[in-house]
């Protein structure tokens, strides 16, 4: 599962939807204004860039103010009940704008649209069009349908669609870091997860189109790309060859990583999300071989207990996960590791919860995304197991996990104090424009005083001087 947009706090229902920032006027404009707001994971934000590109091609302009929009799209998340409730509340806020502009079109995209399908139109009268993650090419037609007076729905999932030929329009970008989606869907069937139902079967994108996109971004001044997939380790692409010609070898994730790293040693490469059952030593050795592939892995564990992992259908057990962590520590000693943890999954006992805490103690993660189990309609768990852990116990276990993680994040950050880190300047610190901010190799945020010799997009060496449990504080050293 992809972690939610990393605004230094992910999978975080508190995260506000992000309005689209795009050039306001475009060539061959049809004079209609588009407003997009995205929720959820990096893949959703990356998809909104595809949607923007498709509609800009049709002459739409953009606005950051939904009140002046002709078309409003919300790219929705369905990972937990809270995420869906947030979308419903937001739709209510659009009612007055639509009342003032009856011709305004309101549409929902993404995972909640795919999960609810046409039921969304019954439940939310304001909504005119419902579009699933694989049907964005159809948006211009669907908008025309609504213009002609009817509601429109396209939630067909595809086994081929990767939008490989569509050049994403970079949204809310700092011009330094960008996401590149390398695959869509997921073939794992973790019992708590809606993604296989809302994003369909796994398909890997054409390798050449990924490397081309990385090169174009580098040539456009970007210094970092993050390769996105629900489970990047199962990336595999076999180039099509004309009939009768000799088949070409399949490209796996390790090979894709090195192809992207070869674009330029000056281009940092990150990726998310890995899967414990599929991450190979070949990927780890590839990371160790390229200085510009960042030493950071997001490796969701979900639970530290083998019986609960089996109920979750995670297809690995406690020992397997620990062996993967040992391999990471052996092959890339300085690697940063983050994870996802779910507390209070169906029938989880106190002892099994303690095994999650002891797994965290064993790994000492740099940071983690931690949630109490939220039953999702249509998932295997909802069909097979009773959601039997009382809310207060789920919450108490979550608090224990969060407190332990805070200790470990501080421990990891203290480990960086007194050391020099290569940091890519991404912008100014949220706290003060007298400070720059950027991340080190391990994906930890570093804040340090502005030095006029350097600008956003430059690499600098920063000596870690102190830290909080979330940020390393330092100064540039030459
Ligand atoms: S099914 Fe499992 S691997 Fe796939 S997105 Fe969901 S949690 Fe991740």
Short mmCIF file of C-alpha atoms in Angstrom, two decimals, residues 2-447:
data_model
loop_
_atom_site.label_atom_id
_atom_site.label_comp_id
_atom_site.label_asym_id
_atom_site.label_seq_id
_atom_site.Cartn_x
_atom_site.Cartn_y
_atom_site.Cartn_z
CA UNK A 2 1.33 3.38 -0.87
CA UNK A 3 1.82 5.78 1.94
CA UNK A 4 -0.23 8.93 1.81
CA UNK A 5 1.42 12.05 0.44
CA UNK A 6 4.53 12.68 2.36
CA UNK A 7 3.89 16.17 3.57
CA UNK A 8 6.18 15.03 6.39
CA UNK A 9 3.08 13.38 7.76
CA UNK A 10 1.41 10.67 5.67
CA UNK A 11 -1.68 8.51 5.58
CA UNK A 12 -2.91 11.23 7.78
CA UNK A 13 -6.59 11.83 7.68
CA UNK A 14 -5.91 15.28 8.98
CA UNK A 15 -4.30 16.05 5.70
CA UNK A 16 -6.26 18.68 3.81
CA UNK A 17 -7.07 18.03 0.15
CA UNK A 18 -4.62 19.88 -2.07
CA UNK A 19 -5.90 22.24 -4.71
CA UNK A 20 -4.23 22.07 -8.07
CA UNK A 21 -1.67 24.73 -9.05
CA UNK A 22 -1.28 25.01 -12.78
CA UNK A 23 -0.60 27.71 -15.38
CA UNK A 24 -3.97 29.49 -15.53
CA UNK A 25 -4.16 30.05 -19.29
CA UNK A 26 -3.37 27.47 -21.96
CA UNK A 27 -2.98 27.30 -25.75
CA UNK A 28 -6.41 26.83 -27.50
CA UNK A 29 -8.30 27.44 -24.30
CA UNK A 30 -12.01 26.60 -24.19
CA UNK A 31 -12.30 29.18 -21.44
CA UNK A 32 -13.58 26.65 -18.92
CA UNK A 33 -11.92 26.57 -15.53
CA UNK A 34 -10.90 23.32 -13.85
CA UNK A 35 -10.33 22.85 -10.10
CA UNK A 36 -8.83 19.56 -8.78
CA UNK A 37 -8.43 18.62 -5.14
CA UNK A 38 -6.53 15.44 -4.21
CA UNK A 39 -6.69 13.25 -1.14
CA UNK A 40 -4.87 10.14 -0.06
CA UNK A 41 -1.71 8.52 -1.32
CA UNK A 42 1.06 9.55 -3.68
CA UNK A 43 -0.56 7.53 -6.46
CA UNK A 44 -3.68 9.71 -6.21
CA UNK A 45 -1.62 12.90 -6.46
CA UNK A 46 0.26 11.42 -9.39
CA UNK A 47 -3.08 10.51 -11.03
CA UNK A 48 -4.33 14.09 -10.60
CA UNK A 49 -1.33 15.14 -12.72
CA UNK A 50 -2.53 12.73 -15.44
CA UNK A 51 -6.10 14.12 -15.20
CA UNK A 52 -4.78 17.67 -15.50
CA UNK A 53 -2.78 16.74 -18.59
CA UNK A 54 -5.80 15.08 -20.29
CA UNK A 55 -8.02 18.14 -19.68
CA UNK A 56 -5.40 20.72 -20.52
CA UNK A 57 -5.10 18.99 -23.87
CA UNK A 58 -8.80 19.73 -24.29
CA UNK A 59 -8.26 23.43 -23.60
CA UNK A 60 -9.27 23.61 -19.96
CA UNK A 61 -7.68 26.31 -17.85
CA UNK A 62 -7.16 25.88 -14.12
CA UNK A 63 -8.04 27.73 -10.97
CA UNK A 64 -7.07 27.32 -7.34
CA UNK A 65 -10.40 28.85 -6.34
CA UNK A 66 -13.26 26.36 -6.60
CA UNK A 67 -15.82 29.17 -6.46
CA UNK A 68 -14.84 30.31 -9.97
CA UNK A 69 -14.53 26.78 -11.41
CA UNK A 70 -16.70 25.33 -14.18
CA UNK A 71 -15.56 21.82 -13.31
CA UNK A 72 -14.60 20.62 -9.81
CA UNK A 73 -12.93 17.21 -9.37
CA UNK A 74 -12.14 15.58 -6.02
CA UNK A 75 -9.65 12.74 -6.29
CA UNK A 76 -10.79 10.55 -3.42
CA UNK A 77 -9.28 8.00 -1.00
CA UNK A 78 -11.10 5.00 0.43
CA UNK A 79 -8.42 3.52 2.70
CA UNK A 80 -10.37 4.20 5.92
CA UNK A 81 -13.84 5.37 6.89
CA UNK A 82 -12.43 8.75 7.99
CA UNK A 83 -10.98 9.38 4.53
CA UNK A 84 -14.39 8.86 2.92
CA UNK A 85 -16.20 10.98 5.51
CA UNK A 86 -13.79 13.81 4.73
CA UNK A 87 -14.83 13.72 1.05
CA UNK A 88 -18.53 13.77 1.95
CA UNK A 89 -17.98 16.80 4.21
CA UNK A 90 -16.01 18.56 1.48
CA UNK A 91 -18.76 17.99 -1.09
CA UNK A 92 -21.18 19.79 1.25
CA UNK A 93 -18.86 22.83 1.12
CA UNK A 94 -19.28 22.96 -2.68
CA UNK A 95 -23.09 23.15 -2.52
CA UNK A 96 -23.29 26.94 -2.25
CA UNK A 97 -20.82 27.42 -5.15
CA UNK A 98 -22.92 25.14 -7.35
CA UNK A 99 -26.11 26.91 -6.31
CA UNK A 100 -24.54 30.17 -7.59
CA UNK A 101 -23.29 28.49 -10.82
CA UNK A 102 -25.86 25.79 -11.82
CA UNK A 103 -23.78 24.85 -14.89
CA UNK A 104 -20.90 23.86 -12.66
CA UNK A 105 -19.92 20.17 -12.93
CA UNK A 106 -18.87 18.34 -9.72
CA UNK A 107 -17.05 15.05 -10.16
CA UNK A 108 -15.43 12.43 -7.94
CA UNK A 109 -12.36 10.45 -9.04
CA UNK A 110 -10.19 7.77 -7.42
CA UNK A 111 -10.75 4.91 -5.01
CA UNK A 112 -13.98 6.00 -3.30
CA UNK A 113 -15.51 6.62 -6.75
CA UNK A 114 -14.46 3.12 -7.79
CA UNK A 115 -15.74 1.56 -4.57
CA UNK A 116 -19.18 3.22 -4.64
CA UNK A 117 -19.62 3.45 -8.45
CA UNK A 118 -23.07 4.82 -9.48
CA UNK A 119 -24.26 4.53 -5.84
CA UNK A 120 -22.24 7.74 -5.31
CA UNK A 121 -24.80 9.60 -7.47
CA UNK A 122 -27.66 8.33 -5.28
CA UNK A 123 -25.87 9.13 -2.02
CA UNK A 124 -24.51 12.56 -3.04
CA UNK A 125 -26.98 14.49 -5.23
CA UNK A 126 -24.41 17.21 -5.88
CA UNK A 127 -22.21 14.80 -7.85
CA UNK A 128 -22.58 14.74 -11.66
CA UNK A 129 -19.78 12.38 -12.71
CA UNK A 130 -18.07 9.38 -11.08
CA UNK A 131 -14.80 8.14 -12.58
CA UNK A 132 -12.56 5.26 -11.46
CA UNK A 133 -8.70 5.30 -11.54
CA UNK A 134 -8.50 3.50 -14.92
CA UNK A 135 -11.02 5.63 -16.81
CA UNK A 136 -9.46 9.11 -16.86
CA UNK A 137 -8.98 9.09 -20.66
CA UNK A 138 -12.79 9.12 -20.88
CA UNK A 139 -13.12 12.37 -18.88
CA UNK A 140 -13.66 14.70 -21.87
CA UNK A 141 -16.53 12.47 -23.12
CA UNK A 142 -18.07 12.21 -19.66
CA UNK A 143 -17.99 16.00 -19.24
CA UNK A 144 -19.76 16.36 -22.61
CA UNK A 145 -22.41 13.90 -21.40
CA UNK A 146 -23.07 16.02 -18.32
CA UNK A 147 -23.14 19.15 -20.51
CA UNK A 148 -25.93 17.39 -22.44
CA UNK A 149 -27.89 17.08 -19.21
CA UNK A 150 -27.24 13.58 -17.88
CA UNK A 151 -25.10 12.17 -15.06
CA UNK A 152 -22.03 10.14 -16.12
CA UNK A 153 -20.17 7.16 -14.69
CA UNK A 154 -17.14 5.19 -15.87
CA UNK A 155 -15.62 2.84 -13.31
CA UNK A 156 -14.29 0.17 -15.64
CA UNK A 157 -11.03 -1.26 -14.33
CA UNK A 158 -8.41 -2.20 -16.93
CA UNK A 159 -5.71 -4.86 -17.19
CA UNK A 160 -3.64 -2.71 -19.57
CA UNK A 161 -4.05 0.95 -18.70
CA UNK A 162 -0.86 2.59 -17.33
CA UNK A 163 -1.25 6.08 -18.91
CA UNK A 164 2.37 5.56 -20.10
CA UNK A 165 1.92 7.90 -23.11
CA UNK A 166 0.44 10.76 -21.08
CA UNK A 167 2.86 13.40 -19.89
CA UNK A 168 1.78 14.30 -16.34
CA UNK A 169 1.39 18.02 -15.62
CA UNK A 170 3.41 18.65 -12.46
CA UNK A 171 1.17 19.99 -9.72
CA UNK A 172 2.14 21.90 -6.61
CA UNK A 173 5.69 21.11 -7.47
CA UNK A 174 8.82 22.68 -6.02
CA UNK A 175 10.43 21.98 -9.40
CA UNK A 176 12.91 19.68 -7.65
CA UNK A 177 11.07 16.44 -6.76
CA UNK A 178 8.53 14.54 -8.82
CA UNK A 179 6.66 11.25 -8.71
CA UNK A 180 6.79 8.72 -11.55
CA UNK A 181 4.16 5.96 -11.41
CA UNK A 182 5.76 2.71 -12.64
CA UNK A 183 2.80 0.38 -12.25
CA UNK A 184 -0.89 0.33 -11.32
CA UNK A 185 -3.12 -1.94 -9.27
CA UNK A 186 -2.13 -4.71 -6.86
CA UNK A 187 -2.29 -8.52 -7.05
CA UNK A 188 -1.81 -9.02 -3.34
CA UNK A 189 -5.06 -9.54 -1.47
CA UNK A 190 -4.28 -8.27 2.01
CA UNK A 191 -7.52 -8.99 3.78
CA UNK A 192 -7.94 -5.45 5.25
CA UNK A 193 -7.24 -3.58 2.02
CA UNK A 194 -9.58 -2.04 -0.58
CA UNK A 195 -6.87 -1.26 -3.14
CA UNK A 196 -7.17 -4.47 -5.21
CA UNK A 197 -10.90 -3.67 -5.58
CA UNK A 198 -10.48 0.02 -6.31
CA UNK A 199 -7.35 -0.07 -8.45
CA UNK A 200 -7.63 -3.52 -10.06
CA UNK A 201 -5.01 -6.02 -11.19
CA UNK A 202 -1.32 -5.25 -11.26
CA UNK A 203 0.25 -4.05 -14.50
CA UNK A 204 3.72 -2.66 -15.03
CA UNK A 205 4.39 0.31 -17.24
CA UNK A 206 6.65 0.25 -20.28
CA UNK A 207 10.24 0.60 -19.05
CA UNK A 208 11.27 3.02 -21.82
CA UNK A 209 8.46 5.45 -21.00
CA UNK A 210 9.57 5.50 -17.33
CA UNK A 211 13.25 6.15 -18.17
CA UNK A 212 12.20 8.79 -20.73
CA UNK A 213 10.06 10.55 -18.11
CA UNK A 214 12.97 10.52 -15.63
CA UNK A 215 15.31 11.97 -18.29
CA UNK A 216 12.80 14.67 -19.27
CA UNK A 217 12.38 15.63 -15.60
CA UNK A 218 16.16 15.79 -15.12
CA UNK A 219 16.54 17.92 -18.25
CA UNK A 220 13.80 20.18 -16.88
CA UNK A 221 15.87 20.77 -13.73
CA UNK A 222 14.34 18.19 -11.38
CA UNK A 223 16.87 16.60 -8.99
CA UNK A 224 14.80 13.79 -7.48
CA UNK A 225 12.28 11.24 -8.71
CA UNK A 226 10.20 8.83 -6.60
CA UNK A 227 9.10 5.66 -8.42
CA UNK A 228 5.56 4.79 -7.33
CA UNK A 229 3.72 1.46 -7.12
CA UNK A 230 1.53 -0.32 -4.60
CA UNK A 231 4.23 -3.00 -4.57
CA UNK A 232 7.24 -1.85 -6.59
CA UNK A 233 9.09 -5.12 -5.97
CA UNK A 234 6.72 -6.98 -8.27
CA UNK A 235 7.46 -4.65 -11.19
CA UNK A 236 8.13 -6.70 -14.30
CA UNK A 237 7.81 -5.54 -17.89
CA UNK A 238 8.35 -7.61 -21.00
CA UNK A 239 8.83 -5.37 -24.05
CA UNK A 240 6.48 -6.20 -26.91
CA UNK A 241 8.25 -7.31 -30.08
CA UNK A 242 6.82 -7.69 -33.61
CA UNK A 243 5.60 -11.17 -34.44
CA UNK A 244 8.44 -13.58 -35.36
CA UNK A 245 11.11 -11.44 -33.75
CA UNK A 246 13.13 -12.78 -30.85
CA UNK A 247 11.55 -11.90 -27.51
CA UNK A 248 13.31 -9.35 -25.30
CA UNK A 249 14.16 -10.05 -21.66
CA UNK A 250 11.74 -9.04 -18.92
CA UNK A 251 12.82 -6.05 -16.86
CA UNK A 252 12.47 -6.46 -13.11
CA UNK A 253 12.49 -3.76 -10.40
CA UNK A 254 16.25 -3.96 -9.68
CA UNK A 255 17.00 -3.49 -13.39
CA UNK A 256 14.52 -0.62 -13.68
CA UNK A 257 16.16 1.06 -10.66
CA UNK A 258 19.59 0.95 -12.27
CA UNK A 259 18.24 2.22 -15.62
CA UNK A 260 16.71 5.25 -13.88
CA UNK A 261 19.85 5.78 -11.75
CA UNK A 262 21.90 5.82 -14.97
CA UNK A 263 19.97 8.89 -16.24
CA UNK A 264 22.39 11.03 -14.21
CA UNK A 265 24.40 10.58 -11.01
CA UNK A 266 22.98 13.99 -10.10
CA UNK A 267 19.40 12.66 -10.09
CA UNK A 268 18.32 11.19 -6.78
CA UNK A 269 16.11 8.10 -7.03
CA UNK A 270 13.60 7.05 -4.36
CA UNK A 271 10.77 4.51 -4.54
CA UNK A 272 7.63 3.43 -2.65
CA UNK A 273 6.17 1.02 -1.62
CA UNK A 274 8.14 -2.21 -1.07
CA UNK A 275 6.62 -5.54 -0.04
CA UNK A 276 8.45 -7.78 2.48
CA UNK A 277 7.64 -10.97 0.58
CA UNK A 278 9.01 -9.65 -2.74
CA UNK A 279 11.94 -7.38 -1.87
CA UNK A 280 15.07 -9.11 -3.22
CA UNK A 281 18.76 -8.91 -2.36
CA UNK A 282 19.25 -7.90 -6.03
CA UNK A 283 17.30 -4.68 -5.27
CA UNK A 284 19.41 -4.10 -2.14
CA UNK A 285 22.73 -4.65 -3.98
CA UNK A 286 21.51 -2.30 -6.76
CA UNK A 287 20.77 0.37 -4.12
CA UNK A 288 24.24 -0.17 -2.61
CA UNK A 289 25.87 0.13 -6.06
CA UNK A 290 24.43 3.57 -6.97
CA UNK A 291 25.21 6.57 -4.75
CA UNK A 292 22.19 8.37 -6.23
CA UNK A 293 19.68 5.67 -5.25
CA UNK A 294 18.67 6.81 -1.77
CA UNK A 295 19.22 4.45 1.16
CA UNK A 296 15.66 4.46 2.37
CA UNK A 297 12.99 1.75 2.19
CA UNK A 298 9.31 1.91 3.15
CA UNK A 299 8.62 -1.68 4.26
CA UNK A 300 5.10 -2.05 5.73
CA UNK A 301 4.98 -4.72 8.47
CA UNK A 302 1.34 -4.14 9.57
CA UNK A 303 1.73 -6.60 12.52
CA UNK A 304 4.61 -8.30 14.37
CA UNK A 305 2.69 -11.51 14.98
CA UNK A 306 2.64 -14.41 12.50
CA UNK A 307 -0.95 -15.55 13.25
CA UNK A 308 -2.29 -12.00 12.69
CA UNK A 309 -0.14 -11.65 9.55
CA UNK A 310 -1.77 -14.83 8.25
CA UNK A 311 -5.26 -13.44 8.96
CA UNK A 312 -4.18 -10.29 7.13
CA UNK A 313 -3.06 -12.51 4.22
CA UNK A 314 0.29 -10.67 4.14
CA UNK A 315 2.03 -13.87 2.86
CA UNK A 316 5.05 -13.56 5.14
CA UNK A 317 5.56 -14.25 8.82
CA UNK A 318 7.49 -12.59 11.67
CA UNK A 319 10.72 -14.52 10.97
CA UNK A 320 10.63 -13.79 7.22
CA UNK A 321 10.17 -10.06 7.88
CA UNK A 322 13.04 -10.00 10.39
CA UNK A 323 15.29 -11.80 7.88
CA UNK A 324 14.51 -9.10 5.26
CA UNK A 325 15.38 -6.37 7.76
CA UNK A 326 18.64 -8.21 8.59
CA UNK A 327 19.47 -8.34 4.87
CA UNK A 328 18.85 -4.59 4.54
CA UNK A 329 21.06 -3.86 7.57
CA UNK A 330 23.77 -6.19 6.22
CA UNK A 331 23.85 -4.91 2.62
CA UNK A 332 23.01 -1.20 3.28
CA UNK A 333 24.03 -0.57 6.93
CA UNK A 334 22.96 3.12 6.93
CA UNK A 335 19.56 2.46 5.30
CA UNK A 336 16.53 4.31 6.69
CA UNK A 337 13.47 2.08 7.16
CA UNK A 338 9.87 3.17 7.68
CA UNK A 339 6.73 1.10 7.97
CA UNK A 340 2.94 0.82 8.32
CA UNK A 341 1.35 -0.67 11.45
CA UNK A 342 -2.29 -1.62 12.07
CA UNK A 343 -3.40 -2.15 15.68
CA UNK A 344 -6.47 -4.02 16.85
CA UNK A 345 -6.95 -6.24 13.80
CA UNK A 346 -9.71 -8.87 14.18
CA UNK A 347 -9.05 -11.28 17.12
CA UNK A 348 -5.61 -9.73 17.89
CA UNK A 349 -4.71 -10.72 21.49
CA UNK A 350 -2.72 -8.63 23.96
CA UNK A 351 0.26 -10.98 23.56
CA UNK A 352 0.10 -10.60 19.76
CA UNK A 353 -0.03 -6.83 20.15
CA UNK A 354 3.09 -7.11 22.32
CA UNK A 355 4.77 -8.89 19.37
CA UNK A 356 4.12 -5.81 17.21
CA UNK A 357 5.82 -3.67 19.87
CA UNK A 358 8.77 -6.09 20.08
CA UNK A 359 9.10 -6.09 16.27
CA UNK A 360 9.30 -2.28 16.37
CA UNK A 361 11.93 -2.63 19.12
CA UNK A 362 13.87 -5.04 16.87
CA UNK A 363 13.85 -2.76 13.79
CA UNK A 364 13.72 0.71 15.45
CA UNK A 365 12.06 2.35 12.45
CA UNK A 366 12.94 5.88 11.37
CA UNK A 367 9.23 6.62 11.19
CA UNK A 368 5.94 4.84 10.76
CA UNK A 369 2.33 5.29 9.67
CA UNK A 370 0.17 3.88 12.40
CA UNK A 371 -3.56 3.20 12.43
CA UNK A 372 -6.24 1.40 14.36
CA UNK A 373 -7.94 -1.21 12.19
CA UNK A 374 -10.83 0.30 10.17
CA UNK A 375 -13.06 -2.34 8.57
CA UNK A 376 -13.54 -1.61 4.85
CA UNK A 377 -16.69 -2.85 3.05
CA UNK A 378 -16.06 -5.54 0.45
CA UNK A 379 -12.64 -6.59 1.78
CA UNK A 380 -11.79 -10.20 2.65
CA UNK A 381 -11.56 -9.30 6.34
CA UNK A 382 -15.03 -7.70 6.30
CA UNK A 383 -16.41 -10.87 4.71
CA UNK A 384 -14.56 -13.38 6.90
CA UNK A 385 -13.84 -11.86 10.30
CA UNK A 386 -15.76 -9.98 12.94
CA UNK A 387 -14.29 -6.57 13.78
CA UNK A 388 -14.25 -7.69 17.42
CA UNK A 389 -11.60 -5.56 19.14
CA UNK A 390 -13.34 -2.77 21.13
CA UNK A 391 -12.51 0.80 19.94
CA UNK A 392 -10.95 1.77 23.28
CA UNK A 393 -8.55 -1.22 23.12
CA UNK A 394 -7.68 -0.45 19.48
CA UNK A 395 -6.97 3.16 20.51
CA UNK A 396 -4.93 2.19 23.58
CA UNK A 397 -2.80 -0.17 21.50
CA UNK A 398 -2.38 2.55 18.85
CA UNK A 399 -1.21 5.01 21.53
CA UNK A 400 1.39 2.48 22.73
CA UNK A 401 2.65 2.01 19.16
CA UNK A 402 2.76 5.78 18.52
CA UNK A 403 4.65 6.46 21.77
CA UNK A 404 7.17 3.72 21.08
CA UNK A 405 7.69 5.00 17.54
CA UNK A 406 8.31 8.52 18.83
CA UNK A 407 11.13 7.11 21.03
CA UNK A 408 12.62 5.23 18.06
CA UNK A 409 12.36 8.21 15.69
CA UNK A 410 14.28 10.28 18.25
CA UNK A 411 16.83 7.45 18.66
CA UNK A 412 17.38 7.32 14.87
CA UNK A 413 17.67 11.09 14.60
CA UNK A 414 20.16 11.27 17.49
CA UNK A 415 22.18 8.76 15.46
CA UNK A 416 22.47 11.45 12.71
CA UNK A 417 23.77 14.17 15.08
CA UNK A 418 27.52 14.77 14.71
CA UNK A 419 27.50 13.29 11.21
CA UNK A 420 27.64 15.05 7.81
CA UNK A 421 24.69 14.45 5.47
CA UNK A 422 24.26 15.08 1.73
CA UNK A 423 21.02 17.07 1.52
CA UNK A 424 19.03 18.22 -1.53
CA UNK A 425 17.68 21.73 -0.81
CA UNK A 426 13.91 21.46 -1.47
CA UNK A 427 12.82 24.87 -0.20
CA UNK A 428 12.54 27.07 2.90
CA UNK A 429 11.63 25.68 6.30
CA UNK A 430 7.95 26.02 7.21
CA UNK A 431 9.08 27.71 10.45
CA UNK A 432 11.39 30.38 9.05
CA UNK A 433 12.48 31.63 5.63
CA UNK A 434 15.91 32.13 7.18
CA UNK A 435 16.25 28.34 7.06
CA UNK A 436 16.47 25.94 4.15
CA UNK A 437 14.97 22.45 4.38
CA UNK A 438 15.62 19.23 2.49
CA UNK A 439 15.98 15.49 3.08
CA UNK A 440 19.07 13.39 3.63
CA UNK A 441 19.69 10.02 2.00
CA UNK A 442 17.52 8.31 4.63
CA UNK A 443 14.51 10.55 3.78
CA UNK A 444 14.83 12.48 7.08
CA UNK A 445 13.93 16.17 6.98
CA UNK A 446 16.92 18.43 7.71
CA UNK A 447 16.67 22.15 8.52
#
